[in-house]
mmCIF file of C-alpha atoms and ligand atoms in Angstrom:
data_model
loop_
_atom_site.group_PDB
_atom_site.id
_atom_site.type_symbol
_atom_site.label_atom_id
_atom_site.label_comp_id
_atom_site.label_asym_id
_atom_site.label_seq_id
_atom_site.Cartn_x
_atom_site.Cartn_y
_atom_site.Cartn_z
ATOM 1 C CA MET A 10 -32.964 -7.061 3.104
ATOM 2 C CA ASN A 11 -31.629 -3.657 2.105
ATOM 3 C CA GLY A 12 -29.758 -4.901 -0.994
ATOM 4 C CA ARG A 13 -26.436 -4.092 0.611
ATOM 5 C CA VAL A 14 -23.557 -6.554 0.892
ATOM 6 C CA PRO A 15 -23.027 -8.026 4.380
ATOM 7 C CA VAL A 16 -19.526 -7.940 5.855
ATOM 8 C CA ASP A 17 -18.093 -10.544 8.202
ATOM 9 C CA LEU A 18 -14.332 -10.138 8.527
ATOM 10 C CA SER A 19 -11.820 -10.422 11.334
ATOM 11 C CA GLY A 20 -8.092 -10.039 11.935
ATOM 12 C CA ALA A 21 -5.854 -8.625 9.201
ATOM 13 C CA ALA A 22 -8.647 -8.893 6.592
ATOM 14 C CA GLN A 23 -10.819 -6.557 8.662
ATOM 15 C CA THR A 24 -8.223 -3.781 8.658
ATOM 16 C CA MET A 25 -9.053 -2.937 5.055
ATOM 17 C CA LEU A 26 -12.437 -1.631 6.228
ATOM 18 C CA THR A 27 -10.634 1.174 8.076
ATOM 19 C CA THR A 28 -8.489 2.149 5.093
ATOM 20 C CA LEU A 29 -11.546 2.048 2.836
ATOM 21 C CA TYR A 30 -13.614 4.146 5.230
ATOM 22 C CA LEU A 31 -10.912 6.806 5.618
ATOM 23 C CA LYS A 32 -10.620 7.041 1.823
ATOM 24 C CA ALA A 33 -14.398 7.460 1.607
ATOM 25 C CA LEU A 34 -14.325 10.264 4.216
ATOM 26 C CA ASP A 35 -11.460 11.963 2.360
ATOM 27 C CA ALA A 36 -13.545 11.920 -0.833
ATOM 28 C CA ASP A 37 -15.988 14.321 0.850
ATOM 29 C CA PHE A 38 -13.345 16.799 2.013
ATOM 30 C CA VAL A 39 -13.262 20.218 0.327
ATOM 31 C CA ARG A 40 -9.551 19.569 -0.316
ATOM 32 C CA PRO A 41 -9.212 15.771 -0.563
ATOM 33 C CA VAL A 42 -5.817 14.090 -0.677
ATOM 34 C CA LEU A 43 -6.995 11.144 -2.807
ATOM 35 C CA GLY A 44 -10.578 11.986 -3.847
ATOM 36 C CA ASP A 45 -11.514 8.313 -4.272
ATOM 37 C CA ARG A 46 -15.162 8.204 -5.370
ATOM 38 C CA TYR A 47 -14.971 4.402 -5.709
ATOM 39 C CA ALA A 48 -14.222 4.093 -1.969
ATOM 40 C CA LYS A 49 -17.251 6.253 -1.251
ATOM 41 C CA GLY A 50 -19.414 4.036 -3.461
ATOM 42 C CA ALA A 51 -18.055 0.847 -1.834
ATOM 43 C CA VAL A 52 -18.766 2.113 1.691
ATOM 44 C CA ALA A 53 -22.346 2.876 0.648
ATOM 45 C CA ARG A 54 -22.754 -0.647 -0.805
ATOM 46 C CA LEU A 55 -21.557 -2.488 2.323
ATOM 47 C CA ASP A 56 -23.952 -3.412 5.089
ATOM 48 C CA TYR A 57 -21.721 -2.434 7.992
ATOM 49 C CA ASP A 58 -21.979 -0.207 11.054
ATOM 50 C CA TRP A 59 -19.097 2.136 10.267
ATOM 51 C CA ARG A 60 -19.183 3.559 13.813
ATOM 52 C CA GLN A 61 -17.377 0.350 14.846
ATOM 53 C CA ILE A 62 -14.289 1.557 12.983
ATOM 54 C CA GLY A 63 -13.670 4.057 15.782
ATOM 55 C CA VAL A 64 -11.671 6.602 13.749
ATOM 56 C CA THR A 65 -12.694 9.972 12.359
ATOM 57 C CA GLY A 66 -11.812 11.760 9.141
ATOM 58 C CA ARG A 67 -9.076 13.785 10.783
ATOM 59 C CA TRP A 68 -6.894 10.653 10.630
ATOM 60 C CA ALA A 69 -7.553 10.134 6.906
ATOM 61 C CA PRO A 70 -4.163 11.533 5.738
ATOM 62 C CA LEU A 71 -2.430 8.623 7.504
ATOM 63 C CA ILE A 72 -3.870 6.443 4.738
ATOM 64 C CA THR A 73 -4.651 8.753 1.839
ATOM 65 C CA VAL A 74 -1.153 10.288 1.588
ATOM 66 C CA ARG A 75 0.248 6.749 1.249
ATOM 67 C CA THR A 76 -2.352 5.600 -1.270
ATOM 68 C CA ALA A 77 -1.959 8.737 -3.378
ATOM 69 C CA GLN A 78 1.847 8.294 -3.328
ATOM 70 C CA TYR A 79 1.586 4.697 -4.573
ATOM 71 C CA ASP A 80 -0.901 5.811 -7.243
ATOM 72 C CA LEU A 81 1.700 8.305 -8.427
ATOM 73 C CA TRP A 82 4.493 5.701 -8.473
ATOM 74 C CA THR A 83 2.223 3.166 -10.201
ATOM 75 C CA ARG A 84 1.437 5.683 -12.941
ATOM 76 C CA GLN A 85 5.134 6.464 -13.325
ATOM 77 C CA PHE A 86 5.987 2.762 -13.686
ATOM 78 C CA LEU A 87 3.213 2.180 -16.232
ATOM 79 C CA ALA A 88 4.214 5.283 -18.200
ATOM 80 C CA VAL A 89 7.642 3.692 -18.771
ATOM 81 C CA HIS A 90 6.409 0.060 -19.082
ATOM 82 C CA GLN A 91 3.266 0.084 -21.166
ATOM 83 C CA SER A 92 3.278 -3.702 -21.457
ATOM 84 C CA ALA A 93 3.589 -4.909 -17.874
ATOM 85 C CA THR A 94 2.071 -6.947 -15.080
ATOM 86 C CA VAL A 95 0.874 -5.458 -11.810
ATOM 87 C CA ALA A 96 0.528 -7.703 -8.745
ATOM 88 C CA HIS A 97 -1.294 -5.740 -6.058
ATOM 89 C CA LEU A 98 -0.948 -7.692 -2.803
ATOM 90 C CA GLY A 99 -3.325 -7.118 0.113
ATOM 91 C CA CYS A 100 -5.542 -5.060 -2.198
ATOM 92 C CA GLY A 101 -8.484 -5.047 0.244
ATOM 93 C CA LEU A 102 -11.246 -2.985 -1.346
ATOM 94 C CA ASP A 103 -8.807 -0.457 -2.730
ATOM 95 C CA SER A 104 -9.864 0.770 -6.167
ATOM 96 C CA ARG A 105 -6.398 1.508 -7.591
ATOM 97 C CA VAL A 106 -7.040 -0.400 -10.817
ATOM 98 C CA PHE A 107 -9.981 1.924 -11.531
ATOM 99 C CA ARG A 108 -8.235 5.100 -10.372
ATOM 100 C CA VAL A 109 -5.105 4.407 -12.420
ATOM 101 C CA ASP A 110 -7.030 2.869 -15.326
ATOM 102 C CA PRO A 111 -4.069 1.032 -16.935
ATOM 103 C CA GLY A 112 -3.737 0.613 -20.695
ATOM 104 C CA PRO A 113 -4.749 -2.491 -22.682
ATOM 105 C CA ALA A 114 -1.277 -4.123 -22.535
ATOM 106 C CA VAL A 115 -1.285 -4.304 -18.732
ATOM 107 C CA GLN A 116 -2.351 -7.442 -16.863
ATOM 108 C CA TRP A 117 -3.419 -6.504 -13.316
ATOM 109 C CA TYR A 118 -3.754 -9.034 -10.450
ATOM 110 C CA ASP A 119 -5.466 -8.032 -7.192
ATOM 111 C CA VAL A 120 -4.474 -10.523 -4.464
ATOM 112 C CA ASP A 121 -6.017 -10.915 -1.008
ATOM 113 C CA PHE A 122 -7.554 -13.520 1.294
ATOM 114 C CA PRO A 123 -10.572 -15.413 -0.156
ATOM 115 C CA GLU A 124 -13.084 -13.599 2.093
ATOM 116 C CA VAL A 125 -11.839 -10.207 0.885
ATOM 117 C CA ILE A 126 -11.822 -11.240 -2.783
ATOM 118 C CA ALA A 127 -15.398 -12.551 -2.366
ATOM 119 C CA LEU A 128 -16.428 -9.061 -1.222
ATOM 120 C CA ARG A 129 -14.543 -7.394 -4.097
ATOM 121 C CA GLU A 130 -16.429 -9.556 -6.577
ATOM 122 C CA ARG A 131 -19.713 -8.216 -5.253
ATOM 123 C CA ILE A 132 -18.647 -4.569 -4.999
ATOM 124 C CA TYR A 133 -16.580 -3.778 -8.091
ATOM 125 C CA PRO A 134 -17.112 -4.605 -11.769
ATOM 126 C CA SER A 135 -14.718 -6.696 -13.818
ATOM 127 C CA ARG A 136 -12.583 -5.194 -16.587
ATOM 128 C CA ARG A 137 -10.281 -6.343 -19.374
ATOM 129 C CA GLY A 138 -6.880 -7.577 -18.237
ATOM 130 C CA TYR A 139 -7.999 -7.595 -14.613
ATOM 131 C CA HIS A 140 -7.747 -10.707 -12.407
ATOM 132 C CA LEU A 141 -8.733 -11.486 -8.837
ATOM 133 C CA VAL A 142 -6.595 -13.953 -6.888
ATOM 134 C CA ALA A 143 -8.027 -15.401 -3.688
ATOM 135 C CA ALA A 144 -4.878 -16.485 -1.855
ATOM 136 C CA SER A 145 -2.481 -15.495 0.855
ATOM 137 C CA ALA A 146 0.291 -13.336 -0.557
ATOM 138 C CA THR A 147 2.771 -15.673 1.117
ATOM 139 C CA ASP A 148 1.392 -18.740 -0.695
ATOM 140 C CA PRO A 149 3.929 -19.348 -3.521
ATOM 141 C CA SER A 150 1.259 -20.711 -5.906
ATOM 142 C CA TRP A 151 -0.254 -17.341 -6.982
ATOM 143 C CA LEU A 152 3.070 -16.327 -8.487
ATOM 144 C CA GLU A 153 2.813 -19.200 -10.965
ATOM 145 C CA ARG A 154 -0.128 -17.376 -12.588
ATOM 146 C CA ILE A 155 1.939 -14.239 -13.228
ATOM 147 C CA PRO A 156 3.358 -13.885 -16.767
ATOM 148 C CA THR A 157 7.156 -13.949 -16.785
ATOM 149 C CA ASP A 158 7.645 -12.324 -20.200
ATOM 150 C CA ARG A 159 7.253 -8.691 -19.130
ATOM 151 C CA PRO A 160 8.216 -6.391 -16.234
ATOM 152 C CA LEU A 161 6.346 -6.736 -12.968
ATOM 153 C CA LEU A 162 5.198 -4.021 -10.627
ATOM 154 C CA LEU A 163 4.728 -5.543 -7.201
ATOM 155 C CA LEU A 164 2.539 -3.264 -5.109
ATOM 156 C CA ALA A 165 2.186 -4.112 -1.437
ATOM 157 C CA GLU A 166 0.493 -1.300 0.446
ATOM 158 C CA GLY A 167 -0.474 -1.791 4.090
ATOM 159 C CA ILE A 168 0.337 -5.509 4.155
ATOM 160 C CA SER A 169 4.050 -6.015 5.065
ATOM 161 C CA MET A 170 3.428 -5.382 8.788
ATOM 162 C CA TYR A 171 0.932 -8.285 8.957
ATOM 163 C CA LEU A 172 3.496 -10.772 7.632
ATOM 164 C CA PRO A 173 6.083 -12.596 9.728
ATOM 165 C CA GLN A 174 9.449 -11.156 8.659
ATOM 166 C CA HIS A 175 10.833 -14.448 7.251
ATOM 167 C CA GLU A 176 7.694 -14.902 5.113
ATOM 168 C CA GLY A 177 7.828 -11.314 3.848
ATOM 169 C CA VAL A 178 11.496 -11.612 2.899
ATOM 170 C CA ALA A 179 10.900 -15.006 1.240
ATOM 171 C CA LEU A 180 8.048 -13.462 -0.786
ATOM 172 C CA LEU A 181 10.239 -10.611 -2.089
ATOM 173 C CA ARG A 182 13.060 -13.047 -2.924
ATOM 174 C CA ARG A 183 10.692 -15.367 -4.803
ATOM 175 C CA ILE A 184 9.474 -12.461 -6.912
ATOM 176 C CA THR A 185 12.891 -11.108 -7.819
ATOM 177 C CA GLN A 186 14.134 -14.624 -8.636
ATOM 178 C CA ARG A 187 11.166 -15.541 -10.845
ATOM 179 C CA LEU A 188 10.496 -12.315 -12.737
ATOM 180 C CA PRO A 189 13.008 -10.826 -15.202
ATOM 181 C CA SER A 190 12.684 -7.200 -14.060
ATOM 182 C CA GLY A 191 10.406 -4.727 -12.410
ATOM 183 C CA GLU A 192 9.763 -2.759 -9.259
ATOM 184 C CA LEU A 193 8.822 -3.482 -5.675
ATOM 185 C CA GLN A 194 6.687 -0.694 -4.237
ATOM 186 C CA ILE A 195 6.095 -1.540 -0.602
ATOM 187 C CA ASP A 196 5.509 0.311 2.647
ATOM 188 C CA PHE A 197 6.788 -0.558 6.107
ATOM 189 C CA TYR A 198 6.265 0.347 9.745
ATOM 190 C CA ASN A 199 9.440 0.887 11.739
ATOM 191 C CA ARG A 200 10.134 -0.873 15.043
ATOM 192 C CA LEU A 201 8.600 1.935 17.073
ATOM 193 C CA ALA A 202 5.310 1.629 15.164
ATOM 194 C CA VAL A 203 5.206 -2.164 15.487
ATOM 195 C CA ARG A 204 6.138 -2.046 19.191
ATOM 196 C CA SER A 205 3.347 0.440 19.927
ATOM 197 C CA GLN A 206 0.717 -1.575 18.014
ATOM 198 C CA LYS A 207 -1.674 -1.854 20.962
ATOM 199 C CA ARG A 208 -2.229 1.890 20.640
ATOM 200 C CA HIS A 209 -3.385 1.650 16.988
ATOM 201 C CA THR A 210 -7.203 1.573 16.903
ATOM 202 C CA LEU A 211 -7.119 -0.243 13.530
ATOM 203 C CA VAL A 212 -4.993 -3.068 14.939
ATOM 204 C CA ARG A 213 -6.742 -3.292 18.321
ATOM 205 C CA ARG A 214 -10.276 -3.407 16.978
ATOM 206 C CA SER A 215 -9.514 -5.981 14.285
ATOM 207 C CA GLY A 216 -7.668 -8.284 16.689
ATOM 208 C CA SER A 217 -4.773 -8.454 14.213
ATOM 209 C CA THR A 218 -1.087 -8.568 15.118
ATOM 210 C CA LEU A 219 1.767 -6.648 13.530
ATOM 211 C CA HIS A 220 5.018 -8.524 12.962
ATOM 212 C CA TRP A 221 7.501 -7.223 10.374
ATOM 213 C CA ALA A 222 9.234 -3.950 11.158
ATOM 214 C CA VAL A 223 11.782 -2.224 8.908
ATOM 215 C CA ASP A 224 13.779 0.796 10.077
ATOM 216 C CA GLY A 225 15.186 1.705 6.671
ATOM 217 C CA PRO A 226 15.930 0.529 3.091
ATOM 218 C CA ASP A 227 19.312 -0.953 4.115
ATOM 219 C CA GLU A 228 17.479 -3.851 5.726
ATOM 220 C CA ILE A 229 15.724 -4.728 2.449
ATOM 221 C CA LEU A 230 18.875 -4.220 0.372
ATOM 222 C CA ARG A 231 20.669 -6.712 2.636
ATOM 223 C CA ALA A 232 17.792 -9.229 2.744
ATOM 224 C CA VAL A 233 16.766 -9.303 -0.931
ATOM 225 C CA PRO A 234 19.672 -9.833 -3.361
ATOM 226 C CA GLY A 235 19.520 -7.935 -6.640
ATOM 227 C CA VAL A 236 17.222 -5.066 -5.625
ATOM 228 C CA ARG A 237 18.250 -1.435 -6.088
ATOM 229 C CA LEU A 238 16.760 1.385 -4.070
ATOM 230 C CA LEU A 239 14.956 3.930 -6.245
ATOM 231 C CA THR A 240 13.585 6.024 -3.418
ATOM 232 C CA ALA A 241 12.315 5.853 0.141
ATOM 233 C CA VAL A 242 10.259 8.520 1.851
ATOM 234 C CA THR A 243 8.320 8.833 5.089
ATOM 235 C CA LEU A 244 4.692 9.890 5.438
ATOM 236 C CA PHE A 245 5.889 13.435 6.087
ATOM 237 C CA ASP A 246 8.181 13.601 3.047
ATOM 238 C CA ALA A 247 5.905 11.966 0.473
ATOM 239 C CA ASP A 248 5.128 14.115 -2.584
ATOM 240 C CA THR A 249 1.445 13.799 -1.735
ATOM 241 C CA PHE A 250 1.857 15.051 1.866
ATOM 242 C CA VAL A 251 1.456 18.634 0.615
ATOM 243 C CA ARG A 252 -2.272 17.890 0.270
ATOM 244 C CA ALA A 253 -2.630 16.737 3.923
ATOM 245 C CA SER A 254 -4.648 18.726 6.466
ATOM 246 C CA ALA A 255 -3.210 21.694 8.357
ATOM 247 C CA ALA A 256 -3.007 19.567 11.534
ATOM 248 C CA PHE A 257 -0.772 17.031 9.790
ATOM 249 C CA ARG A 258 1.365 19.750 8.271
ATOM 250 C CA LEU A 259 1.827 21.197 11.734
ATOM 251 C CA ALA A 260 2.807 17.751 13.072
ATOM 252 C CA LYS A 261 5.506 17.631 10.396
ATOM 253 C CA ARG A 262 7.198 20.602 12.054
ATOM 254 C CA VAL A 263 7.346 18.809 15.407
ATOM 255 C CA VAL A 264 8.287 15.223 14.504
ATOM 256 C CA PRO A 265 11.796 15.880 13.110
ATOM 257 C CA MET A 266 12.827 16.274 16.726
ATOM 258 C CA VAL A 267 12.003 12.593 17.331
ATOM 259 C CA PRO A 268 13.556 10.571 14.443
ATOM 260 C CA PRO A 269 11.868 7.206 15.250
ATOM 261 C CA LEU A 270 8.501 8.970 15.117
ATOM 262 C CA ARG A 271 9.361 10.803 11.902
ATOM 263 C CA ASN A 272 10.374 7.491 10.303
ATOM 264 C CA ALA A 273 7.455 5.407 11.632
ATOM 265 C CA LEU A 274 5.663 5.091 8.267
ATOM 266 C CA GLN A 275 7.963 4.477 5.292
ATOM 267 C CA TYR A 276 7.187 4.124 1.597
ATOM 268 C CA HIS A 277 9.923 2.288 -0.324
ATOM 269 C CA ARG A 278 10.476 1.784 -4.054
ATOM 270 C CA TYR A 279 13.060 -0.657 -5.472
ATOM 271 C CA ALA A 280 13.987 -1.884 -8.944
ATOM 272 C CA PHE A 281 15.277 -5.332 -9.891
ATOM 273 C CA GLY A 282 16.599 -6.843 -13.118
ATOM 274 C CA PRO A 283 18.349 -4.896 -15.900
ATOM 275 C CA ALA A 284 18.193 -1.159 -15.275
ATOM 276 C CA THR A 285 15.864 1.101 -17.213
ATOM 277 C CA LYS A 286 16.783 4.608 -16.275
ATOM 278 C CA ALA A 287 13.852 6.381 -14.626
ATOM 279 C CA PRO A 288 13.433 9.952 -15.840
ATOM 280 C CA GLU A 289 14.918 12.384 -13.321
ATOM 281 C CA SER A 290 11.441 13.925 -13.013
ATOM 282 C CA GLN A 291 10.329 10.704 -11.296
ATOM 283 C CA ARG A 292 12.859 10.984 -8.542
ATOM 284 C CA HIS A 293 11.797 12.817 -5.408
ATOM 285 C CA PRO A 294 14.014 15.929 -5.175
ATOM 286 C CA SER A 295 14.969 15.281 -1.561
ATOM 287 C CA ALA A 296 15.001 11.486 -1.855
ATOM 288 C CA ARG A 297 18.740 11.102 -1.303
ATOM 289 C CA MET A 298 18.607 13.158 1.863
ATOM 290 C CA LEU A 299 15.664 11.115 3.154
ATOM 291 C CA GLU A 300 17.312 7.812 2.303
ATOM 292 C CA GLU A 301 20.316 8.936 4.366
ATOM 293 C CA GLY A 302 17.944 10.008 7.141
ATOM 294 C CA LEU A 303 16.160 6.663 7.170
ATOM 295 C CA ARG A 304 19.466 4.856 7.609
ATOM 296 C CA ARG A 305 20.254 6.817 10.745
HETATM 297 C C1 SAM B 28 -4.587 -2.388 6.111
HETATM 298 S S1 SAM B 28 -5.392 -3.332 4.850
HETATM 299 C C2 SAM B 28 -4.820 -2.472 3.398
HETATM 300 C C3 SAM B 28 -5.733 -2.683 2.225
HETATM 301 C C4 SAM B 28 -5.359 -1.891 0.977
HETATM 302 N N1 SAM B 28 -4.036 -2.192 0.506
HETATM 303 C C5 SAM B 28 -5.471 -0.417 1.273
HETATM 304 O O1 SAM B 28 -4.429 0.267 1.379
HETATM 305 O O2 SAM B 28 -6.604 0.039 1.420
HETATM 306 C C6 SAM B 28 -4.433 -4.839 4.819
HETATM 307 C C7 SAM B 28 -4.859 -5.795 3.738
HETATM 308 O O3 SAM B 28 -3.856 -6.797 3.603
HETATM 309 C C8 SAM B 28 -4.502 -8.041 3.489
HETATM 310 N N2 SAM B 28 -3.577 -9.077 3.944
HETATM 311 C C9 SAM B 28 -2.950 -9.190 5.135
HETATM 312 N N3 SAM B 28 -2.180 -10.299 5.151
HETATM 313 C C10 SAM B 28 -2.323 -10.873 3.936
HETATM 314 C C11 SAM B 28 -1.784 -12.027 3.328
HETATM 315 N N4 SAM B 28 -0.938 -12.835 3.976
HETATM 316 N N5 SAM B 28 -2.167 -12.320 2.065
HETATM 317 C C12 SAM B 28 -3.019 -11.532 1.371
HETATM 318 N N6 SAM B 28 -3.551 -10.411 1.901
HETATM 319 C C13 SAM B 28 -3.222 -10.096 3.164
HETATM 320 C C14 SAM B 28 -5.739 -7.926 4.365
HETATM 321 O O4 SAM B 28 -6.699 -8.907 4.053
HETATM 322 C C15 SAM B 28 -6.176 -6.521 4.030
HETATM 323 O O5 SAM B 28 -7.006 -6.480 2.903
#
């Protein structure tokens, strides 16, 4: 026994080991994108042969740009809604609740499959206002635990693509029907990314399957009544992309020539319920242009 926590995961649940590992590698970069010391600590605590992951740190920006962007949007939401609920679906071993460190009037729910939540319990400490929910995100029962008397931030990072489309849409509809107001912050792969899934090491090695593809915010606006688009950006246009490695920044100059490639990884942000005007400072300066671009 080495005192470390054994890991036995497969399928979609296993994919969170790759995102965790890339965050841990990023934390050691001279110029990290995310700088997540909790990820580094979690990797050290797990009894796992990380060579099995089969990816190197040069791919880290694929994950860390996204995570840093959702950290930024989470902070913006909580700055406006100090008394709020956060439901973080498919949390894996992501340490957002510790990185963001919400105030005392926030109730935060981390939701994932029971085997992932069991690992979380052994890796991370508890904290006030923080709840673990061992359930599938598509199981309607977890929503019954969520308070309905305050705005909800639904965070779903790196999970939509593992859901069948009809279940993903039903989940978003259930949330907007049950909660009075809030935001949906959710990322999507486009059809090109889902079609080429056999080439993704993360998907291949975990034996998981990608299902739901979204080519642009119009598809969500049509499928989920009552949501309003706040912003939608691609990996390359995220605010946090400026911190990515030189190789990624070079790739950004090439991909505009191939729109489906440029739009492969999309980060969307919607509001629902009565409008609270977001400060203009929270709107990405080129968001409108990108939203138009994503529709094309
Ligand atoms: C690629 S990982 C992302 C983990 C984390 N959000 C991050 O960015 O590091 C996908 C996560 O979604 C979870 N997941 C996939 N389908 C799910 C479902 N139906 N219900 C709950 N969690 C799910 C997996 O267990 C896994 O933790």
